[in-house]
Coordinates of C-alpha atoms in Angstrom, one line a residue:
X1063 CA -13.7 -0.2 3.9
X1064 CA -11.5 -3.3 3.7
X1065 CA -8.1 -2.7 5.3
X1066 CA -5.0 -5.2 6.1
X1067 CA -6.0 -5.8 9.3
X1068 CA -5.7 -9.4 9.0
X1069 CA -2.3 -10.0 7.5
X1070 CA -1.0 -7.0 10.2
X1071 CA -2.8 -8.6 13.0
X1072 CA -0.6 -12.1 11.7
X1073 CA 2.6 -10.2 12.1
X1074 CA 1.4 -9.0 15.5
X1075 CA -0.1 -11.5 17.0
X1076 CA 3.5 -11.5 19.5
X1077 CA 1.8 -8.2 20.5
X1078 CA -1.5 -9.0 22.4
X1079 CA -1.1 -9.6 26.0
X1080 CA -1.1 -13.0 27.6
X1081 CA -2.6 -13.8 31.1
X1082 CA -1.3 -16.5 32.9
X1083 CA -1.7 -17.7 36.5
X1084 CA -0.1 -14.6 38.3
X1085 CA 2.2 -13.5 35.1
X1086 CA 1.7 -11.1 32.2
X1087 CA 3.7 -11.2 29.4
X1088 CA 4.1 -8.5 26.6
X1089 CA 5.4 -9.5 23.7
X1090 CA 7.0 -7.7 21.0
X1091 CA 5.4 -5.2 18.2
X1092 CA 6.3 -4.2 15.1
X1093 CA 8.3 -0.7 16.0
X1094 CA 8.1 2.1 14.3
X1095 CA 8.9 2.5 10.3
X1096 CA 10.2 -1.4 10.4
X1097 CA 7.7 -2.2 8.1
X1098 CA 5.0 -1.1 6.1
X1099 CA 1.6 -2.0 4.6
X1100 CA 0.4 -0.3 1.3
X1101 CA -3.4 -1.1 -0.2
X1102 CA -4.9 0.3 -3.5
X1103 CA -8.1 0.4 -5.1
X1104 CA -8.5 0.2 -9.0
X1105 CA -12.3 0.1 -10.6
X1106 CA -13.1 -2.6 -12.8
X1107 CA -14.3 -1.4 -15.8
X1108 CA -15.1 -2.8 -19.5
X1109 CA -12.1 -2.8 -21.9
X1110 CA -13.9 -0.4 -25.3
X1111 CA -16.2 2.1 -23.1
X1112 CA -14.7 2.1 -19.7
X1113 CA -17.8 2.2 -18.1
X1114 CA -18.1 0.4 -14.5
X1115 CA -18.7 -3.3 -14.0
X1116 CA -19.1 -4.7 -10.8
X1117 CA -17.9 -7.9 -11.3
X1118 CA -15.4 -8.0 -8.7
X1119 CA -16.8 -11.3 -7.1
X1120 CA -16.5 -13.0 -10.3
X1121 CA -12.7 -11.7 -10.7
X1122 CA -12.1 -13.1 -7.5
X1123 CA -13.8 -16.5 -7.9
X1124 CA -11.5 -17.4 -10.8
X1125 CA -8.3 -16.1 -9.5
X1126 CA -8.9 -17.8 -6.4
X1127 CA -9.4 -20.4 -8.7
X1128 CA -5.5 -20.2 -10.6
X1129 CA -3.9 -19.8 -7.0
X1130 CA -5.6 -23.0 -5.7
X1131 CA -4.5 -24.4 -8.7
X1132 CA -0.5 -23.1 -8.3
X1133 CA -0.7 -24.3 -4.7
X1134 CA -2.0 -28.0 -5.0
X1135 CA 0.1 -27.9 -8.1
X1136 CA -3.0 -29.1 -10.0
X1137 CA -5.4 -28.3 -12.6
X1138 CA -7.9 -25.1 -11.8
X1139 CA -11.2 -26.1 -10.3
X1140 CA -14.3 -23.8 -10.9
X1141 CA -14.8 -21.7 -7.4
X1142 CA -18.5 -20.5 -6.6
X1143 CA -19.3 -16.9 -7.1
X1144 CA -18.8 -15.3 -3.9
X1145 CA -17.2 -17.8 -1.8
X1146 CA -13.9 -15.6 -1.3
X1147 CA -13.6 -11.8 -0.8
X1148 CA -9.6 -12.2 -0.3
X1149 CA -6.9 -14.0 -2.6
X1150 CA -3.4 -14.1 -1.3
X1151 CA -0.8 -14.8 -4.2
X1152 CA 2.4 -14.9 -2.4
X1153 CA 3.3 -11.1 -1.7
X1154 CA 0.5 -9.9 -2.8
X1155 CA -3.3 -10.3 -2.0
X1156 CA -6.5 -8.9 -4.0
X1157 CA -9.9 -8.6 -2.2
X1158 CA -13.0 -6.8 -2.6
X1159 CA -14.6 -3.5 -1.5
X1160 CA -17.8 -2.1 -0.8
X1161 CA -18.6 -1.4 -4.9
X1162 CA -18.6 -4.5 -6.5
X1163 CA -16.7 -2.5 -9.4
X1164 CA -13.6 -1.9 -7.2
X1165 CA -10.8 -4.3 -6.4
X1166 CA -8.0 -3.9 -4.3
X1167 CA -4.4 -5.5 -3.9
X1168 CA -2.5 -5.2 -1.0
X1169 CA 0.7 -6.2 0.7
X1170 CA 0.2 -9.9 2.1
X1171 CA 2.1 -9.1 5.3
X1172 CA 4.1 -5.5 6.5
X1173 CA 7.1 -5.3 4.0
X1174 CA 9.8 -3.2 5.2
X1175 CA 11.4 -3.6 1.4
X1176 CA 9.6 -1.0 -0.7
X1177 CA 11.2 -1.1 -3.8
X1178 CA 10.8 -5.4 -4.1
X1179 CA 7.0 -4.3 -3.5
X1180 CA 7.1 -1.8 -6.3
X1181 CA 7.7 -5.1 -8.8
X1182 CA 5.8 -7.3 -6.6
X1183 CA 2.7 -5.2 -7.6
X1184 CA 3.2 -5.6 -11.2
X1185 CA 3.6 -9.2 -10.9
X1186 CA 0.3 -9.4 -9.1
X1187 CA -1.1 -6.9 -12.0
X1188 CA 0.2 -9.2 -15.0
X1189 CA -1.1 -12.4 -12.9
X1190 CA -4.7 -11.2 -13.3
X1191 CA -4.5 -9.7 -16.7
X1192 CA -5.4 -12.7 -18.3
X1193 CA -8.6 -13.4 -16.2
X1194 CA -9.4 -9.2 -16.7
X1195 CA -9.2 -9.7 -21.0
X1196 CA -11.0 -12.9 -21.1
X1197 CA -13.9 -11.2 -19.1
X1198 CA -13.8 -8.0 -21.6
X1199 CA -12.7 -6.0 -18.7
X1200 CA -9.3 -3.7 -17.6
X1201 CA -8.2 -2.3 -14.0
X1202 CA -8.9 1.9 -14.6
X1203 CA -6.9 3.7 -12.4
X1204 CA -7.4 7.5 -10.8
X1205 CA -9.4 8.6 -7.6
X1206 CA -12.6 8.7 -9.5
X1207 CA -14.1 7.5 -12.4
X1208 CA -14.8 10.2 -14.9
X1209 CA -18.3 10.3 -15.2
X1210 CA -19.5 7.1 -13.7
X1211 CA -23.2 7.7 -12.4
X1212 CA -23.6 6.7 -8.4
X1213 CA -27.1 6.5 -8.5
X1214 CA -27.8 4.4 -10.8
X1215 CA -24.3 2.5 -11.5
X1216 CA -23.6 1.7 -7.7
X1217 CA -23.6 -2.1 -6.6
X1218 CA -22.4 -3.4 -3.5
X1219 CA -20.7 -6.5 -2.7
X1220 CA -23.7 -8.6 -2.1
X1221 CA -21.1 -11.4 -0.2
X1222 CA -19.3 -11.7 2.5
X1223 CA -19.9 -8.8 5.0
X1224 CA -22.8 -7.8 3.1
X1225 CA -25.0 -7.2 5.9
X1226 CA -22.3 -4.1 7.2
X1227 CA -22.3 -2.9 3.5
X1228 CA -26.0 -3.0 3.5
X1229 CA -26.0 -0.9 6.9
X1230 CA -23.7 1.9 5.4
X1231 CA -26.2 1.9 2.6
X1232 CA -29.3 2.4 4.8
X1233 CA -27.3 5.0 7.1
X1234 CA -25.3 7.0 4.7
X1235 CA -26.7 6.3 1.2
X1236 CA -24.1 4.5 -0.9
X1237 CA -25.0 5.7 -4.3
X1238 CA -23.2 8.9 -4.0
X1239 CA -19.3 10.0 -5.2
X1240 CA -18.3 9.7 -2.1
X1241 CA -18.8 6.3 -1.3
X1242 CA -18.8 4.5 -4.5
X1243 CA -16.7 6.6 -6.7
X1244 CA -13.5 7.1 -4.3
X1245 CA -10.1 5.4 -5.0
X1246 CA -7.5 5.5 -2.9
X1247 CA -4.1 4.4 -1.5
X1248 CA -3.9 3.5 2.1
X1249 CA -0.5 3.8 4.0
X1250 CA -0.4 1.7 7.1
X1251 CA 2.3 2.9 9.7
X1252 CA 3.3 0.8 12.6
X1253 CA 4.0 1.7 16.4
X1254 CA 5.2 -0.3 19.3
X1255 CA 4.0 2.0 22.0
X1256 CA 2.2 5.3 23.4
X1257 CA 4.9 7.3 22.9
X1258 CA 5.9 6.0 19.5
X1259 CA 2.0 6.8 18.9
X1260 CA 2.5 10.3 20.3
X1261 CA 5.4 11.0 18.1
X1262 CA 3.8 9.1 14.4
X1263 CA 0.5 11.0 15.0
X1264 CA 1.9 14.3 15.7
X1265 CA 4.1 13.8 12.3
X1266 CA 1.5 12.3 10.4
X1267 CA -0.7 15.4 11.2
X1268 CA 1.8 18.0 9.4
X1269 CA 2.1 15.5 6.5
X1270 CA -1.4 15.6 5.5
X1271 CA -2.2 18.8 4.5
X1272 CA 0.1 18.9 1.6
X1273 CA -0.4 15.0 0.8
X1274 CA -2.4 16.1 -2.3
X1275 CA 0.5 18.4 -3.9
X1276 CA 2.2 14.8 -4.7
X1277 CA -1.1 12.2 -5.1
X1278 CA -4.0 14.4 -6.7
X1279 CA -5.4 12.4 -9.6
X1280 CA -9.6 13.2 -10.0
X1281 CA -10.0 16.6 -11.4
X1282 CA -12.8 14.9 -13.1
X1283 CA -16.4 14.3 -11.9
X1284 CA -19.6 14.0 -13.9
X1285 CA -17.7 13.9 -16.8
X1286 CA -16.4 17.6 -16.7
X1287 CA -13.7 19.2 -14.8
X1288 CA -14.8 20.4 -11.5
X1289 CA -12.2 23.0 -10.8
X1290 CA -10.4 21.1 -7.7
X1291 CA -7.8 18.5 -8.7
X1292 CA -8.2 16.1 -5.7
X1293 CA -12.3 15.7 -6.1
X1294 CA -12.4 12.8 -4.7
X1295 CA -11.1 14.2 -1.1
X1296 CA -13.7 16.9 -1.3
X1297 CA -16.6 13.9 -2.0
X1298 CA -15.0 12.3 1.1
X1299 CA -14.6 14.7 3.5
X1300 CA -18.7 14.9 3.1
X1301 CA -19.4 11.4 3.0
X1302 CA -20.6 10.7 6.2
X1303 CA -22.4 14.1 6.6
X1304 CA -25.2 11.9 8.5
X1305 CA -22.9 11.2 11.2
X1306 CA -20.0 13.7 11.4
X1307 CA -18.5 12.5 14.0
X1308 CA -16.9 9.5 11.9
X1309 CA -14.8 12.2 9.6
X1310 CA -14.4 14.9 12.2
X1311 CA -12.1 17.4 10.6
X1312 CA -10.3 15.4 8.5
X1313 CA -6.9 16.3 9.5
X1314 CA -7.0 13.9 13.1
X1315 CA -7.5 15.8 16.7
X1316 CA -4.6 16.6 18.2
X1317 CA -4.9 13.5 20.2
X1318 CA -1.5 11.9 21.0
X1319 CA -2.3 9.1 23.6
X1320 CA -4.1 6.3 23.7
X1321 CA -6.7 6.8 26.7
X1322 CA -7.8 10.7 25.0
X1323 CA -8.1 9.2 21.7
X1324 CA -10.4 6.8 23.0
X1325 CA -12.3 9.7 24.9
X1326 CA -12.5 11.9 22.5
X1327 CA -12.8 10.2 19.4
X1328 CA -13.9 7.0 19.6
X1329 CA -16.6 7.6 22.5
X1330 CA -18.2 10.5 20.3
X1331 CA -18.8 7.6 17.4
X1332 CA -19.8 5.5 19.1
X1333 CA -22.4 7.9 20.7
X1334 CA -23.9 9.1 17.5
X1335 CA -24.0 6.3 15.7
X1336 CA -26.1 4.2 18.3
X1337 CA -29.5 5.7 17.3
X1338 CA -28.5 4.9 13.8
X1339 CA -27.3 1.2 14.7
X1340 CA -29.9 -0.7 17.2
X1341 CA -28.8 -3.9 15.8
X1342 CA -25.1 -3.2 16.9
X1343 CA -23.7 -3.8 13.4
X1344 CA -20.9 -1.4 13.7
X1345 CA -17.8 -1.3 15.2
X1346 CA -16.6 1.5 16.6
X1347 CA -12.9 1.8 15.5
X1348 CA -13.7 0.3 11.9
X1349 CA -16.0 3.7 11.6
X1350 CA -13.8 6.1 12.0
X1351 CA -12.6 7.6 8.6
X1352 CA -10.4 10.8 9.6
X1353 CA -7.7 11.7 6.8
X1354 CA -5.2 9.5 8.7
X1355 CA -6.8 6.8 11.9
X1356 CA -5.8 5.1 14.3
X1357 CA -5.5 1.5 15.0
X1358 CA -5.0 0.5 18.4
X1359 CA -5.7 -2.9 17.7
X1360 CA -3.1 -3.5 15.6
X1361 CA -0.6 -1.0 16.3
X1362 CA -0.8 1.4 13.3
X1363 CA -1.6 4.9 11.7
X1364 CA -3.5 4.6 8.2
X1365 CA -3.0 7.2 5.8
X1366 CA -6.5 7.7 3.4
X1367 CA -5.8 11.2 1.8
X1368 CA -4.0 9.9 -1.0
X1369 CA -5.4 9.5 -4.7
X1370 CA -4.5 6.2 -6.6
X1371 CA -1.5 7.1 -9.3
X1372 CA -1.3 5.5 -12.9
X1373 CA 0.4 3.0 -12.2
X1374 CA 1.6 1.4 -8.7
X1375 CA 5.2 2.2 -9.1
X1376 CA 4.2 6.0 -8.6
X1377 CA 1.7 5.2 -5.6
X1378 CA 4.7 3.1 -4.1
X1379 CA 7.1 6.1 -4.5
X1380 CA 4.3 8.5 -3.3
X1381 CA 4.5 6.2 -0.2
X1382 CA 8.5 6.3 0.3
X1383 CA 8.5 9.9 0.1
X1384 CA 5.7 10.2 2.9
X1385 CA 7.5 7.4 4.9
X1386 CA 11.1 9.4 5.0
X1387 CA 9.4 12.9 5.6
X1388 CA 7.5 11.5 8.8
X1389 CA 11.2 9.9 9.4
X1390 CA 12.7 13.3 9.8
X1391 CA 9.8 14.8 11.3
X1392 CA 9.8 12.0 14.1
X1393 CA 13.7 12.5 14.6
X1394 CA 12.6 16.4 15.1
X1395 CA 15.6 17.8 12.8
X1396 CA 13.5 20.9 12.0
X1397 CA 11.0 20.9 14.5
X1398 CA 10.3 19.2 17.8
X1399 CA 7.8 17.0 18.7
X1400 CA 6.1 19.9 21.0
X1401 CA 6.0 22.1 18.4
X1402 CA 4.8 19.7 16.2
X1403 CA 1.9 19.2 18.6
X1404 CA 0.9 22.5 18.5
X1405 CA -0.5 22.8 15.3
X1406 CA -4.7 23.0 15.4
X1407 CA -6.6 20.9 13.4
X1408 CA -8.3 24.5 12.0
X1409 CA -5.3 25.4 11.1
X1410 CA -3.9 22.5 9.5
X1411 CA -7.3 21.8 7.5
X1412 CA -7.2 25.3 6.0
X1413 CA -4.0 24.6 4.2
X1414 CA -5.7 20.8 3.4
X1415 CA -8.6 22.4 1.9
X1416 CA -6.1 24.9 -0.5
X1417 CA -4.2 22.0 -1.8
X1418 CA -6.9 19.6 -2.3
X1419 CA -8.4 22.4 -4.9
X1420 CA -5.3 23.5 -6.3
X1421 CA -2.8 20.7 -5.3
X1422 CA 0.9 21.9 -6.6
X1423 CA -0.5 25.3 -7.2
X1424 CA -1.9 25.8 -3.9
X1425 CA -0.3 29.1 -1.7
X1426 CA 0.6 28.0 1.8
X1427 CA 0.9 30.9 4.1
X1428 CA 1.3 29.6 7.2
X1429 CA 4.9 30.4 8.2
X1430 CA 4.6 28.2 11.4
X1431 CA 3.9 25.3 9.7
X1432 CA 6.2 25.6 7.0
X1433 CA 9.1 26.1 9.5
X1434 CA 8.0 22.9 11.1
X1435 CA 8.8 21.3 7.9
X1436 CA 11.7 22.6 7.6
X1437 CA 11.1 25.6 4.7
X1438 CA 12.1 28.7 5.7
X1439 CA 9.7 30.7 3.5
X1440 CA 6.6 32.7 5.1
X1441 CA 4.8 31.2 2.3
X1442 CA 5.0 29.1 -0.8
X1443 CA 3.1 26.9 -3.1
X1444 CA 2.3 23.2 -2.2
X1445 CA 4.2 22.2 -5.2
X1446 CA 7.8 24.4 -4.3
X1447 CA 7.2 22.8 -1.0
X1448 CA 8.0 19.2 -2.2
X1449 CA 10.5 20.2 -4.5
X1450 CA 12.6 21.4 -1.6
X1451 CA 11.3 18.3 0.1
X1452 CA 12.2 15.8 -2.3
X1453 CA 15.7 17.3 -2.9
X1454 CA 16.4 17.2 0.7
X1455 CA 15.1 13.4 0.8
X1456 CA 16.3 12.3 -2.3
X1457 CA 19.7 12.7 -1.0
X1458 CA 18.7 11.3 2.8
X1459 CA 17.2 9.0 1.9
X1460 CA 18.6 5.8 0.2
X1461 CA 15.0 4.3 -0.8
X1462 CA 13.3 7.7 -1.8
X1463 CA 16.2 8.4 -4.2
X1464 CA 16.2 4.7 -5.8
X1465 CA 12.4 5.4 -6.7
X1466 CA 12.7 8.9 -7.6
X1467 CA 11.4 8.4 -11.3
X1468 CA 7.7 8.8 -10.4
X1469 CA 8.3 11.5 -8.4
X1470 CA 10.6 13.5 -10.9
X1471 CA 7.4 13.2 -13.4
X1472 CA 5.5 14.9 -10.8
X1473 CA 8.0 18.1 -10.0
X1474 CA 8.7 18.7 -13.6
X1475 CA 4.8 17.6 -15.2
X1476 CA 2.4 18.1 -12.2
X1477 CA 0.3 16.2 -10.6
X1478 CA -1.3 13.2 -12.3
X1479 CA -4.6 15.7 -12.1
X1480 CA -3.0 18.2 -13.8
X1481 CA -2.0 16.0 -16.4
X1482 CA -5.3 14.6 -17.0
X1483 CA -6.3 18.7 -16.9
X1484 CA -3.9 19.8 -19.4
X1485 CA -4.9 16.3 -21.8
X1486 CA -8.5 17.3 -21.9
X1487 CA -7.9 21.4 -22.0
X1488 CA -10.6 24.0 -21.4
X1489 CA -13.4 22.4 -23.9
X1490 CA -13.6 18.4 -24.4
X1491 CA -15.7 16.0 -25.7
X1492 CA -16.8 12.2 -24.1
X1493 CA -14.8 11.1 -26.9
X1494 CA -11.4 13.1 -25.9
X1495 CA -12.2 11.9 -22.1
X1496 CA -12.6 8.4 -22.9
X1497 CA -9.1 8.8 -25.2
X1498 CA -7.6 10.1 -22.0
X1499 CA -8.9 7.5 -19.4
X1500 CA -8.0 4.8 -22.3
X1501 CA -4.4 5.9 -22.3
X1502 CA -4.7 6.0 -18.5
X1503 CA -5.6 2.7 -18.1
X1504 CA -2.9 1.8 -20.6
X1505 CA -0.9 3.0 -18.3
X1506 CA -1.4 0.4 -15.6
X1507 CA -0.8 -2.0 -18.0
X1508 CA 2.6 -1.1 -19.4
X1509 CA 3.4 0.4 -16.2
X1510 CA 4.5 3.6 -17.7
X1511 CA 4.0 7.8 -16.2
X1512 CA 1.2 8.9 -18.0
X1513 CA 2.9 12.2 -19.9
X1514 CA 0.4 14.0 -22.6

């Protein structure tokens, strides 16, 4: 539930409105697509069987430790268990999540430079390696773990924020897939203003349902194959079946101003989860978790439908791709922004729900919505879609074709869940799925495609 509030609220801090005496001055926000803020969530597992180990708070403790050290240019003093959920090591900064097996690292600050943060994550990555071997434990990546038990394996962070944790717990019940067991990558999209709003949500919208096709990555739950390749969307889409309001639809309302998304969205929250909350734990906008939310606050769109990758140079190129397809959809070259608007969230969930079960594979037969994106088919799999896509960006697009690699493993292999499909075949054994999730986490390490 952790998010980069902080470090985007530091680079718009110019934003928020000062009173004074008879004046009001508004100052400047980022605009939109000048920069960008990209989080992802690896579990923390042991290094021989893989299985979870929530020891993020230790993890932290000691490399909050080193960059103490590094920054007083002085030997590393012990740090108490617990005492920091955040550790900023120049671009990069890890902190913890609600499973104390799960860490995430994030940009420090909005980076408009995509490919520098592509080797900025593997700097961070190599950084903590040392402190993840001497512990006997590696960084797994995926969007679950493979047969990781929520009910009895589940921790929380038991730290900072603990008491909001603990109020998830009694309202929802952590111990399921979809709360301990989901990994993502968030894609934080700035906006200066309503109408920049109008336009980013409307685009972001049409991206969603086919998100999947490019970033699916847990075909595996329970340690078998479930038969739908992004698993972990279909464990978070029920998460918060206690309050349904916080999910809605997944794929956002068609909502495109600030005052109706209020009305609509935040005002039906907060109304059902008051009987749930008499100690007025919550807030509000930090509850909703629709595929993509808003973030008046701070001026941005996240993106949570996508899966984490192998290795963060394809979640980074993932990220580009989205980034220059919500480019063109903004500039309306194949569509315009009212036609953009009117696509229902019914409509758009029904093609969301066929690609998170089949990803690349999955029929699209809305012709509406693929002329929108500029295909001029009636229908067509997910994974034609973004070959067509990706052809058309790649040459548009100077940063999308500099971190194509990733993304040419994907059109020509599949998605990372078919991959880890097609390793494992029809009939495996916990032996060949803990070979596979080895080579996985390998992966991470040598920052390398994972190619069976």
């Amino acid at each position: 539930m952790n998010s980069i509030a902080a470090s985007w609220n530091h680079l718009c801090d110019a934003s928020k409105q000062t009173n004074k005496a008879d004046e009001t001055v508004t100052l400047e926000k980022i605009e939109m697509f000048e920069a960008f803020g990209i989080e992802l969530e690896y579990m923390l597992v042991d290094q021989e069987s893989l299985e979870v180990r929530p020891v993020a708070d230790e993890v932290l403790a000691r490399l909050s430790s080193i960059a103490t050290a590094k920054a007083n240019r002085a030997d590393p003093s012990p740090v108490a268990i617990g005492d920091c959920s955040d550790v900023s090591l120049g671009n990069i900064t890890w902190s913890n999540e609600l499973a104390a097996h799960v860490i995430e690292l994030k940009v420090s600050e909005p980076t408009a430079n995509l490919r520098e943060l592509s080797s900025n994550f593997e700097s961070a990555i190599k950084d903590l390696r040392p402190i993840l071997r001497s512990s006997g434990i590696r960084l797994l990546p995926t969007g679950m773990h493979p047969w990781m038990n929520p009910k009895t394996q589940t921790v929380l962070w038991q730290h900072e924020n603990q008491a909001i944790y603990q109020a998830f717990d009694r309202v929802f019940n952590c111990e399921t897939h979809g709360w301990s067991n989901v990994q993502s990558v968030h894609l934080n999209l700035p906006f200066a203003n309503e109408n920049e709003f109008a336009r980013l949500h409307a685009a972001v919208r049409l991206v969603l349902p086919i998100l999947p096709a490019l970033s699916a990555s847990s075909p595996v739950v329970d340690g078998a194959l479930t038969g739908s390749l992004d698993s972990r969307l279909l464990h978070y889409a029920a998460h918060c079946h206690a309050v349904p309001s916080l999910t809605g639809n997944l794929i956002p309302e068609a909502v495109f101003d600030e005052a109706t998304y209020r009305r609509e969205i935040f005002s039906s929250i907060e109304h059902d989860i008051c009987p749930h909350d008499q100690a007025g734990v919550f807030d509000v906008e930090f509850l909703n978790a629709r595929g993509a939310i808003a973030r008046f606050d701070r001026g941005s769109i996240e993106i949570r439908v996508m899966d984490v990758q192998e290795y963060p140079g394809a979640d980074v190129a993932i990220c580009a791709a989205v980034i220059a397809l919500l480019k063109e959809l903004v500039s309306e070259k194949h569509s315009s922004f009212l036609t953009q608007k009117s696509h229902t969230t019914a409509q758009l969930r029904q093609s969301f729900d066929r690609v998170c079960v089949d990803a690349e594979n999955a029929m699209i037969d809305d012709a509406m919505y693929l002329h929108a994106l500029g295909i001029e088919s009636s229908a067509s799999t997910a994974g034609d879609v973004w070959k067509t896509l990706l052809s058309r960006l790649r040459h548009s697009d100077n940063v999308v074709a500099g971190l194509f690699a990733p993304l040419e493993i994907i059109q020509q292999h599949g998605t990372l869940a078919t991959r880890i499909a097609r390793a494992l075949g029809p009939a495996f054994t916990r032996e060949d799925l803990q070979d596979v999730y080895h080579q996985l986490a390998d992966c991470v390490e040598v920052w390398e495609p994972f190619q069976p």
